[in-house]
Coordinates of N, CA and C in Angstrom, one line a residue:
M1 N -30.9 131.8 281.7 CA -30.7 133.0 281.4 C -29.9 133.1 279.7
N2 N -30.5 133.7 278.9 CA -29.9 134.0 277.6 C -28.5 134.4 277.6
T3 N -27.6 133.7 277.1 CA -26.2 134.2 277.2 C -25.8 135.7 276.7
I4 N -26.6 136.1 275.8 CA -26.3 137.3 275.2 C -26.8 138.5 276.4
T5 N -27.7 138.2 277.2 CA -28.2 139.2 278.2 C -27.1 139.3 279.4
T6 N -26.1 138.6 279.4 CA -24.9 138.7 280.5 C -23.8 139.4 279.8
I7 N -23.9 140.0 278.5 CA -22.9 140.6 278.0 C -23.1 142.2 278.0
D8 N -22.3 142.9 278.5 CA -22.4 144.5 278.6 C -22.0 145.1 277.2
T9 N -23.0 145.5 276.4 CA -22.7 146.1 275.1 C -22.0 147.3 275.2
N10 N -22.0 148.0 276.4 CA -21.0 149.2 276.5 C -19.6 149.0 276.8
K11 N -19.3 147.6 277.0 CA -18.1 147.2 277.3 C -17.3 146.4 276.4
L12 N -17.8 146.3 275.1 CA -17.4 145.5 273.9 C -15.9 145.9 273.6
P13 N -15.1 144.8 273.1 CA -13.8 145.2 272.6 C -14.1 146.0 271.3
N14 N -13.4 147.1 271.2 CA -13.6 147.8 269.9 C -12.8 147.1 268.9
H15 N -11.7 146.3 269.2 CA -11.2 145.5 268.1 C -10.9 144.1 268.6
L16 N -11.4 143.3 268.0 CA -11.3 141.8 268.5 C -10.5 141.1 267.2
A17 N -9.4 140.4 267.6 CA -8.7 139.6 266.7 C -8.7 138.2 267.0
I18 N -8.9 137.4 266.0 CA -9.0 135.9 266.3 C -7.9 134.9 265.5
I19 N -7.2 134.2 266.2 CA -6.2 133.3 265.5 C -7.1 132.0 265.4
M20 N -7.6 131.8 264.2 CA -8.5 130.7 263.8 C -7.5 129.4 263.7
D21 N -7.5 128.6 264.7 CA -6.5 127.3 264.8 C -7.3 126.1 265.1
G22 N -6.9 125.0 264.4 CA -7.3 123.7 264.7 C -8.2 123.0 263.6
N23 N -8.3 123.6 262.3 CA -8.9 123.1 261.4 C -8.4 121.6 260.9
G24 N -7.1 121.6 260.8 CA -6.4 120.3 260.4 C -6.5 119.2 261.6
R25 N -6.3 119.5 262.7 CA -6.6 118.7 263.9 C -8.3 118.1 264.0
W26 N -9.2 119.2 263.7 CA -10.5 118.7 263.7 C -10.8 117.6 262.7
A27 N -10.2 118.0 261.4 CA -10.5 116.9 260.3 C -9.7 115.5 260.6
K28 N -8.5 115.5 261.2 CA -7.9 114.4 261.6 C -8.7 113.5 262.7
Q29 N -9.1 114.2 263.5 CA -9.7 113.5 264.6 C -11.0 112.7 264.0
K30 N -11.5 113.3 262.8 CA -12.7 112.6 262.3 C -12.3 111.7 260.9
G31 N -11.0 111.5 260.9 CA -10.4 110.7 259.8 C -10.7 111.4 258.4
L32 N -10.8 112.7 258.4 CA -10.8 113.3 257.1 C -9.6 114.0 256.6
L33 N -9.5 114.4 255.4 CA -8.4 115.0 254.9 C -8.5 116.5 255.6
R34 N -7.2 117.1 255.8 CA -7.1 118.4 256.4 C -7.9 119.4 255.6
T35 N -8.0 119.3 254.3 CA -8.7 120.4 253.5 C -10.1 120.4 253.9
L36 N -10.7 119.1 254.3 CA -12.1 119.3 254.7 C -12.2 120.1 256.1
G37 N -11.0 120.0 256.9 CA -11.3 120.9 258.1 C -11.2 122.3 257.8
H38 N -10.7 122.7 256.9 CA -10.5 124.1 256.3 C -12.0 124.5 255.7
E39 N -12.5 123.6 255.1 CA -13.9 123.9 254.5 C -14.9 124.1 255.6
S40 N -14.8 123.2 256.6 CA -15.7 123.2 257.7 C -15.4 124.6 258.4
G41 N -14.3 125.1 258.8 CA -13.9 126.3 259.4 C -14.5 127.5 258.6
T42 N -14.9 127.4 257.4 CA -15.5 128.6 256.7 C -16.8 129.0 257.3
K43 N -17.5 127.9 257.9 CA -18.8 128.1 258.5 C -18.6 128.7 259.9
S44 N -17.6 128.4 260.5 CA -17.3 129.2 261.8 C -17.0 130.8 261.6
V45 N -16.3 130.9 260.6 CA -16.1 132.2 260.0 C -17.3 133.1 259.8
K46 N -18.3 132.5 259.0 CA -19.4 133.2 258.6 C -20.2 133.6 259.8
E47 N -20.5 132.5 260.8 CA -21.3 132.5 262.0 C -20.5 133.7 262.9
T48 N -19.3 133.6 263.0 CA -18.4 134.5 263.8 C -18.6 136.0 263.4
V49 N -18.6 136.3 262.0 CA -18.6 137.6 261.6 C -20.0 138.2 261.8
E50 N -21.0 137.3 261.6 CA -22.5 137.7 261.8 C -22.7 138.2 263.3
N51 N -22.2 137.1 264.1 CA -22.5 137.5 265.5 C -21.7 138.6 266.1
C52 N -20.5 138.9 265.6 CA -19.8 139.9 266.1 C -20.6 141.3 265.5
A53 N -21.1 141.3 264.4 CA -21.7 142.5 263.7 C -22.9 142.8 264.7
K54 N -23.9 141.6 265.0 CA -24.9 141.8 265.9 C -24.5 142.4 267.2
L55 N -23.5 141.8 267.6 CA -23.3 142.4 269.0 C -23.0 143.8 269.0
G56 N -22.3 144.2 268.1 CA -21.8 145.7 267.9 C -20.4 145.9 267.9
I57 N -19.7 144.8 267.6 CA -18.2 144.9 267.7 C -17.9 145.8 266.3
K58 N -17.1 146.9 266.4 CA -16.7 147.7 265.3 C -15.6 147.1 264.3
N59 N -14.6 146.3 264.9 CA -13.4 145.9 264.1 C -13.2 144.5 264.4
L60 N -13.2 143.5 263.4 CA -12.9 142.2 263.6 C -11.7 141.8 262.6
T61 N -10.8 141.4 263.2 CA -9.6 140.9 262.3 C -9.3 139.4 262.6
L62 N -9.4 138.6 261.3 CA -9.1 137.2 261.5 C -7.9 137.0 260.6
Y63 N -7.1 136.1 261.4 CA -5.8 135.4 260.9 C -6.1 134.3 259.9
A64 N -6.2 134.7 258.6 CA -6.7 133.7 257.6 C -5.4 132.9 257.0
F65 N -4.4 133.6 256.8 CA -3.3 132.9 256.1 C -2.0 133.7 256.4
S66 N -1.0 132.9 257.1 CA 0.3 133.6 257.5 C 1.3 133.4 256.4
T67 N 2.3 134.3 256.6 CA 3.6 134.2 255.6 C 4.2 132.7 255.8
E68 N 4.0 132.2 257.0 CA 4.7 130.9 257.1 C 3.9 129.8 256.5
N69 N 2.5 130.0 256.3 CA 1.6 129.0 255.8 C 1.9 128.6 254.3
W70 N 2.7 129.5 253.8 CA 3.2 129.2 252.3 C 4.0 127.9 252.1
N71 N 4.4 127.6 253.5 CA 5.3 126.5 253.5 C 4.7 125.1 253.6
R72 N 3.4 125.2 253.6 CA 2.5 123.9 253.8 C 2.6 123.3 252.3
P73 N 2.1 121.9 252.4 CA 2.0 121.2 251.1 C 1.3 122.0 250.1
K74 N 1.7 121.9 248.8 CA 1.1 122.8 247.8 C -0.3 122.3 247.5
F75 N -0.8 121.2 247.8 CA -2.2 120.8 247.6 C -2.9 121.6 248.6
E76 N -2.6 121.8 249.7 CA -3.4 122.3 250.9 C -3.4 123.8 250.6
V77 N -2.2 124.3 250.2 CA -2.1 125.8 249.8 C -3.2 126.1 248.7
D78 N -3.1 125.3 247.7 CA -4.0 125.6 246.6 C -5.5 125.5 247.1
T79 N -5.8 124.5 247.8 CA -7.2 124.4 248.4 C -7.6 125.6 249.1
L80 N -6.7 126.2 250.1 CA -7.0 127.3 250.7 C -7.2 128.6 250.0
M81 N -6.5 128.7 248.9 CA -6.7 129.8 248.1 C -8.1 129.7 247.2
K82 N -8.3 128.4 246.8 CA -9.9 128.3 246.1 C -10.8 128.6 247.0
L83 N -10.6 128.0 248.4 CA -11.7 128.2 249.6 C -11.8 129.8 249.8
L84 N -10.8 130.5 249.6 CA -10.8 132.0 249.7 C -11.5 132.5 248.6
I85 N -11.3 132.2 247.4 CA -12.0 132.9 246.2 C -13.3 132.6 246.4
S86 N -13.8 131.2 246.6 CA -15.3 130.8 246.7 C -16.0 131.5 247.8
S87 N -15.3 131.7 249.0 CA -16.0 132.2 250.1 C -16.1 133.7 250.0
L88 N -15.2 134.4 249.4 CA -15.5 136.0 248.9 C -16.8 136.0 248.0
K89 N -16.8 135.1 247.2 CA -17.9 135.2 246.1 C -19.3 135.0 246.8
K90 N -19.1 133.8 247.7 CA -20.3 133.6 248.4 C -20.8 134.6 249.3
E91 N -20.0 135.2 250.2 CA -20.2 135.9 251.3 C -20.4 137.3 250.8
M92 N -20.3 137.8 249.7 CA -20.5 139.2 249.3 C -21.9 139.7 249.7
K93 N -22.9 138.9 249.5 CA -24.3 139.2 249.9 C -24.6 139.4 251.2
T94 N -23.8 138.4 252.1 CA -23.8 138.6 253.6 C -23.3 139.8 254.1
L95 N -22.1 140.3 253.5 CA -21.4 141.3 253.9 C -22.2 142.6 253.6
Q96 N -22.9 142.7 252.5 CA -23.8 144.0 252.2 C -25.0 143.8 252.9
E97 N -25.6 142.8 253.3 CA -26.8 142.8 254.1 C -26.5 143.0 255.6
N98 N -25.3 142.9 256.0 CA -24.9 143.2 257.4 C -24.1 144.5 257.4
N99 N -24.0 145.1 256.2 CA -23.3 146.5 256.4 C -22.1 146.5 256.9
I100 N -21.2 145.3 256.5 CA -20.0 145.0 256.8 C -18.9 145.5 255.6
K101 N -17.8 146.2 256.2 CA -16.8 146.6 255.1 C -15.7 145.7 255.2
L102 N -15.3 145.2 254.2 CA -14.0 144.2 254.1 C -12.8 145.0 253.9
N103 N -11.7 144.5 254.6 CA -10.3 145.3 254.7 C -9.6 143.9 254.4
A104 N -8.1 144.1 253.9 CA -7.2 143.0 254.0 C -5.8 143.5 254.2
I105 N -5.0 142.8 255.1 CA -3.9 143.2 255.3 C -2.7 142.0 255.1
G106 N -1.4 142.4 254.9 CA -0.5 141.5 254.7 C 0.2 141.7 253.3
N107 N 1.2 140.8 252.7 CA 1.9 140.9 251.7 C 0.9 140.6 250.4
L108 N -0.1 141.2 250.2 CA -1.2 140.7 249.2 C -0.7 140.4 247.8
T109 N 0.5 141.0 247.6 CA 1.0 140.7 246.2 C 1.3 139.4 246.0
N110 N 1.8 138.8 247.1 CA 2.2 137.2 247.0 C 0.8 136.4 246.8
L111 N -0.4 136.7 246.8 CA -1.5 136.0 246.8 C -1.6 135.6 245.0
P112 N -2.3 134.8 244.8 CA -2.6 134.5 243.3 C -3.4 135.5 242.7
E113 N -3.2 135.9 241.5 CA -3.9 136.9 240.9 C -5.4 136.9 240.9
K114 N -6.0 135.7 241.0 CA -7.5 135.4 241.1 C -7.8 135.9 242.4
V115 N -7.1 135.6 243.4 CA -7.4 135.9 244.7 C -7.3 137.4 244.9
Q116 N -6.4 138.1 244.4 CA -6.2 139.5 244.6 C -7.5 140.3 243.7
K117 N -7.9 139.7 242.7 CA -9.1 140.3 242.0 C -10.2 140.1 242.8
E118 N -10.5 139.1 243.3 CA -11.6 138.9 244.0 C -11.7 139.8 245.1
L119 N -10.6 139.9 245.9 CA -10.3 140.7 247.1 C -10.8 142.0 246.7
R120 N -10.2 142.7 245.7 CA -10.2 144.0 245.3 C -11.6 144.4 245.2
E121 N -12.3 143.4 244.2 CA -13.7 143.7 243.9 C -14.7 143.7 245.3
V122 N -14.5 142.7 246.2 CA -15.2 142.9 247.4 C -15.0 144.2 248.3
I123 N -13.8 144.3 248.3 CA -13.2 145.5 249.2 C -13.9 146.8 248.6
Q124 N -13.9 146.9 247.2 CA -14.5 148.1 246.4 C -15.8 148.1 246.8
K125 N -16.5 147.0 246.6 CA -17.9 147.0 246.6 C -18.7 147.3 248.2
T126 N -17.8 147.1 249.1 CA -18.1 147.1 250.6 C -17.5 148.4 251.2
A127 N -17.0 149.2 250.3 CA -16.2 150.3 251.0 C -16.9 151.2 251.8
S128 N -18.2 151.4 251.5 CA -19.0 152.4 252.2 C -19.8 152.0 253.4
N129 N -19.7 150.6 253.6 CA -20.3 149.9 254.7 C -19.9 150.5 256.0
T130 N -20.5 150.5 257.0 CA -20.1 151.3 258.3 C -20.5 150.5 259.5
R131 N -21.3 149.4 259.5 CA -21.6 148.6 260.9 C -20.2 148.1 261.4
M132 N -19.5 147.4 260.5 CA -18.3 146.8 261.1 C -17.2 146.7 260.0
T133 N -15.9 146.6 260.3 CA -14.8 146.5 259.4 C -14.3 144.9 259.9
L134 N -14.4 144.2 258.8 CA -13.8 142.8 258.7 C -12.6 142.9 258.0
T135 N -11.4 142.5 258.9 CA -10.1 142.5 258.2 C -9.5 141.1 258.1
L136 N -9.2 140.7 257.0 CA -8.6 139.4 256.8 C -7.1 139.5 256.7
A137 N -6.4 138.9 257.4 CA -4.9 138.8 257.4 C -4.4 137.7 256.5
L138 N -4.1 138.0 255.4 CA -3.6 137.2 254.3 C -2.4 137.4 253.9
S139 N -1.5 136.2 253.9 CA -0.1 136.2 253.6 C 0.5 137.4 254.6
Y140 N -0.1 137.2 255.8 CA 0.5 138.2 256.8 C 1.4 137.6 257.9
G141 N 2.5 138.5 258.0 CA 3.5 138.2 259.2 C 3.8 139.5 259.9
A142 N 3.7 139.6 261.0 CA 3.9 140.7 261.8 C 5.5 141.1 261.7
R143 N 6.5 140.4 261.6 CA 7.8 140.8 261.6 C 8.0 141.2 260.1
E144 N 7.5 140.9 259.0 CA 7.6 141.3 258.0 C 6.8 142.6 257.8
E145 N 5.8 142.8 258.4 CA 5.0 144.1 258.5 C 6.0 145.2 259.1
L146 N 6.7 144.9 260.2 CA 7.4 145.8 260.9 C 8.8 146.2 260.0
I147 N 9.3 145.1 259.4 CA 10.5 145.4 258.5 C 10.2 146.5 257.5
Q148 N 8.9 146.2 256.7 CA 8.5 147.1 255.8 C 8.2 148.4 256.3
A149 N 7.7 148.6 257.6 CA 7.3 149.9 258.1 C 8.7 150.7 258.3
V150 N 9.7 149.9 258.9 CA 11.1 150.5 259.2 C 11.7 150.8 257.9
K151 N 11.6 150.1 256.7 CA 12.2 150.7 255.5 C 11.5 151.9 254.9
K152 N 10.2 151.9 254.9 CA 9.4 153.0 254.3 C 9.9 154.2 255.3
I153 N 10.0 154.3 256.7 CA 10.2 155.4 257.5 C 11.6 155.6 257.2
S154 N 12.6 154.7 257.2 CA 14.0 155.2 256.9 C 14.2 155.8 255.4
D155 N 13.5 155.3 254.4 CA 13.5 156.0 253.1 C 12.9 157.5 253.2
K156 N 12.1 157.7 254.1 CA 11.5 159.1 254.3 C 12.5 160.0 255.1
V157 N 13.3 159.4 256.1 CA 14.2 160.0 256.8 C 15.3 160.4 255.9
K158 N 15.8 159.5 254.9 CA 16.8 159.7 253.9 C 16.6 160.8 252.9
N159 N 15.3 160.8 252.6 CA 14.8 161.9 251.7 C 14.3 163.0 252.3
N160 N 14.6 163.5 253.7 CA 14.2 164.5 254.4 C 12.8 164.8 254.4
I161 N 11.9 163.7 254.1 CA 10.6 164.0 254.4 C 10.1 163.9 255.7
I162 N 10.8 163.3 256.6 CA 10.6 163.4 258.3 C 11.8 163.4 258.9
S163 N 11.8 164.0 259.9 CA 13.1 164.0 260.8 C 13.1 162.8 261.8
I164 N 14.3 162.3 261.9 CA 14.6 161.2 262.9 C 13.8 161.6 264.2
D165 N 13.9 162.7 264.7 CA 13.5 163.2 266.1 C 12.0 163.1 266.1
T166 N 11.3 163.2 265.0 CA 9.8 163.0 265.0 C 9.2 161.8 265.1
I167 N 10.0 160.7 264.9 CA 9.5 159.4 264.7 C 9.0 158.9 266.3
D168 N 7.7 158.5 266.4 CA 7.1 158.1 267.6 C 6.1 157.1 267.2
E169 N 5.2 156.7 268.1 CA 4.3 155.5 267.9 C 3.4 155.9 266.8
S170 N 2.9 157.2 266.6 CA 2.0 157.5 265.6 C 2.6 157.3 264.2
I171 N 3.9 157.7 264.0 CA 4.7 157.6 262.9 C 4.8 156.2 262.4
I172 N 4.8 155.2 263.5 CA 5.1 153.9 263.2 C 3.7 153.2 262.7
N173 N 2.8 153.6 263.7 CA 1.3 153.2 263.2 C 0.8 153.6 261.9
E174 N 1.4 154.8 261.4 CA 1.1 155.3 260.1 C 1.7 154.4 258.9
H175 N 2.7 153.7 259.3 CA 3.5 152.8 258.2 C 3.0 151.3 258.5
L176 N 2.2 151.0 259.2 CA 1.8 149.5 259.1 C 0.5 149.3 258.3
Y177 N 0.5 147.9 258.1 CA -0.8 147.5 257.3 C -2.0 148.1 257.8
T178 N -2.0 148.1 259.2 CA -3.3 148.3 260.1 C -3.4 149.9 260.3
H179 N -2.8 150.7 259.5 CA -2.8 152.2 259.8 C -4.2 152.7 260.0
N180 N -5.2 152.0 259.5 CA -6.5 152.8 259.5 C -7.5 151.8 260.6
L181 N -6.8 151.1 261.4 CA -7.5 150.2 262.4 C -6.9 150.6 263.9
P182 N -7.9 150.8 264.7 CA -7.3 151.0 266.3 C -6.6 149.7 266.8
D183 N -6.0 149.9 267.9 CA -5.2 148.7 268.6 C -6.1 147.7 268.9
V184 N -5.7 146.4 269.0 CA -6.5 145.3 269.2 C -6.7 145.3 270.7
D185 N -8.0 145.1 271.2 CA -8.5 145.0 272.7 C -8.4 143.6 273.1
L186 N -8.8 142.6 272.3 CA -8.9 141.2 272.7 C -8.5 140.4 271.7
V187 N -7.6 139.5 271.9 CA -7.2 138.4 271.1 C -7.7 136.9 271.5
I188 N -8.6 136.2 270.6 CA -8.7 134.9 270.9 C -8.2 133.8 269.8
R189 N -7.6 132.8 270.7 CA -6.8 131.7 269.8 C -7.7 130.4 270.3
T190 N -8.0 129.8 269.2 CA -8.6 128.5 269.4 C -7.7 127.4 269.4
S191 N -8.1 126.1 269.7 CA -7.5 124.9 269.7 C -6.4 124.5 270.8
G192 N -6.5 125.4 271.6 CA -5.5 125.2 272.9 C -4.2 125.4 273.0
E193 N -3.7 126.1 271.7 CA -2.3 126.6 271.5 C -2.3 128.0 272.1
H194 N -1.0 128.1 273.0 CA -0.7 129.6 273.7 C 0.3 130.1 273.1
R195 N 0.1 130.6 271.8 CA 1.0 131.2 270.9 C 0.6 132.5 270.3
I196 N 1.4 133.4 269.8 CA 1.0 134.6 269.0 C 1.0 134.2 267.7
S197 N 2.2 133.5 267.2 CA 2.2 133.0 265.9 C 2.5 134.2 264.8
N198 N 3.4 135.2 265.2 CA 3.7 136.3 264.3 C 2.3 137.2 264.0
F199 N 1.6 137.3 264.9 CA 0.3 138.0 264.5 C 0.1 139.3 265.3
L200 N 0.2 140.4 264.6 CA -0.1 141.8 265.0 C 0.7 142.0 266.2
L201 N 2.1 141.9 266.3 CA 2.7 142.0 267.4 C 2.8 143.4 267.9
W202 N 2.9 144.5 267.1 CA 2.7 145.9 267.6 C 1.5 146.1 268.2
Q203 N 0.3 145.7 267.5 CA -1.0 146.2 267.8 C -1.6 145.5 268.9
I204 N -1.0 144.4 269.5 CA -1.5 143.7 270.7 C -0.8 144.0 271.9
A205 N 0.0 145.1 271.7 CA 0.8 145.4 273.0 C 0.1 145.5 274.4
Y206 N -1.2 145.9 274.3 CA -2.0 146.0 275.6 C -3.3 145.2 275.5
A207 N -3.3 144.3 274.7 CA -4.4 143.3 274.3 C -4.7 142.4 275.4
E208 N -6.0 142.0 275.8 CA -6.4 140.8 276.6 C -6.3 139.6 275.7
F209 N -5.9 138.4 276.3 CA -5.8 137.1 275.4 C -6.9 136.1 276.1
Y210 N -7.4 135.4 275.3 CA -8.4 134.4 275.5 C -8.1 133.2 274.8
F211 N -7.7 132.1 275.6 CA -7.3 130.9 274.8 C -8.4 129.8 275.1
T212 N -8.8 129.1 274.1 CA -9.8 128.0 274.1 C -9.4 127.0 273.7
E213 N -9.7 125.6 274.1 CA -9.4 124.3 273.6 C -10.4 123.9 272.2
V214 N -11.3 124.6 272.4 CA -12.1 124.4 271.1 C -11.6 124.6 269.7
L215 N -11.7 123.7 268.9 CA -11.1 123.7 267.4 C -11.9 124.5 266.7
W216 N -11.3 125.3 265.7 CA -12.0 126.3 265.2 C -13.3 125.9 264.3
P217 N -13.4 124.8 263.8 CA -14.6 124.4 263.1 C -15.9 124.3 264.1
D218 N -15.5 124.1 265.6 CA -16.5 123.9 266.4 C -16.6 125.1 267.2
F219 N -16.0 126.2 266.8 CA -16.2 127.5 267.6 C -17.6 128.1 267.3
S220 N -18.3 128.3 268.5 CA -19.8 128.5 268.3 C -20.0 130.1 268.8
K221 N -21.3 130.3 268.6 CA -21.8 131.6 269.1 C -21.5 131.6 270.7
E222 N -21.7 130.6 271.2 CA -21.6 130.6 272.9 C -20.0 130.8 273.2
D223 N -19.3 130.1 272.4 CA -17.7 130.2 272.6 C -17.5 131.7 272.6
L224 N -18.0 132.5 271.5 CA -17.6 133.7 271.4 C -18.0 134.5 272.6
Y225 N -19.4 134.3 273.0 CA -19.8 135.1 273.9 C -19.0 134.9 275.2
N226 N -18.5 133.7 275.5 CA -17.7 133.3 276.6 C -16.5 134.1 276.7
A227 N -16.1 134.3 275.5 CA -14.7 135.0 275.4 C -14.9 136.4 275.8
I228 N -16.1 136.9 275.2 CA -16.1 138.4 275.4 C -16.7 138.6 276.9
K229 N -17.4 137.8 277.6 CA -17.8 137.8 279.0 C -16.5 137.8 279.8
N230 N -15.5 136.8 279.4 CA -14.2 136.8 280.2 C -13.5 138.1 280.0
Y231 N -13.4 138.8 278.9 CA -12.7 140.1 278.5 C -13.5 141.1 279.5
Q232 N -14.7 141.0 279.7 CA -15.4 142.1 280.4 C -15.2 142.0 281.9
S233 N -14.8 140.7 282.3 CA -14.6 140.6 283.7 C -13.1 140.9 284.1
R234 N -12.3 141.5 283.2 CA -11.0 141.9 283.6 C -10.8 143.3 283.6
E235 N -9.8 143.7 284.6 CA -9.5 145.1 284.8 C -8.2 145.5 283.9
R236 N -8.6 146.4 283.0 CA -7.5 147.0 282.0 C -6.8 148.0 282.5
R237 N -5.6 147.9 283.0 CA -4.9 149.1 283.6 C -4.0 149.9 282.7
F238 N -3.5 149.3 281.6 CA -2.5 150.0 280.7 C -1.4 150.7 281.6
G239 N -0.7 150.0 282.5 CA 0.4 150.4 283.2 C 0.0 151.1 284.5
K240 N -1.3 151.5 284.7 CA -1.6 152.2 285.8 C -1.9 151.2 287.0
T241 N -2.2 151.8 288.1 CA -2.6 150.8 289.3 C -4.2 150.7 289.3
S242 N -4.7 149.7 290.1 CA -6.2 149.6 290.2 C -6.8 151.0 291.0
E243 N -6.0 151.4 291.7 CA -6.6 152.7 292.3 C -6.7 153.8 291.6
Q244 N -5.8 153.9 290.5 CA -5.9 155.1 289.5 C -7.0 154.8 288.6
I245 N -7.2 153.6 288.2 CA -8.4 153.2 287.3 C -9.6 153.5 288.0
S246 N -9.9 153.1 289.1 CA -11.1 153.4 289.7 C -11.4 154.7 290.3

């Protein structure tokens, strides 16, 4: 049976987030430089984005570069930034052909100006696309995101723009990088690690998690479908009992 026929397209995650892990280990296993692992990982990004769009997933967020990744060797960071620029240029056509809107979250001002420029251009040119929103988490850290949100809200309270008594989940959501995105339904992490790694800590409060041993450059269409099938087999209760859900 074709794998896709086993997926209920009425029960897709509205927001899928992926921690793309294992590029370096993939390269090391093959006796290659870590940077070649990152290059191979871009192929998995392209295939995953296209497959999610074809399935009908409306929101896909990829953890592309964390705030902690700045601490990696300069050569590796520089290579990642060059890869990002070349990928954005190369995939513009794919985004347009698949009606995909590009979004970016994180402390984007820390990115090199060339990266910021390319990002702005692709975001602007795809702004009216409606099939799927692809969000790249770049120079992103959830703790930093929450700190910035607290500062913004505190400043508004200080200046009597909002009352402290009105602060609730919706107010906090409005001040996060992801204010225009729904909560995450499913998180996939590749490479066998079982960590969140400072990724969307607020937004994944009720997300389902799927961990796979597959290294990111080897992540295939079948691996994506397996994760979604696993998600669809679970009972999402959001604090309620099974009886209440049924």
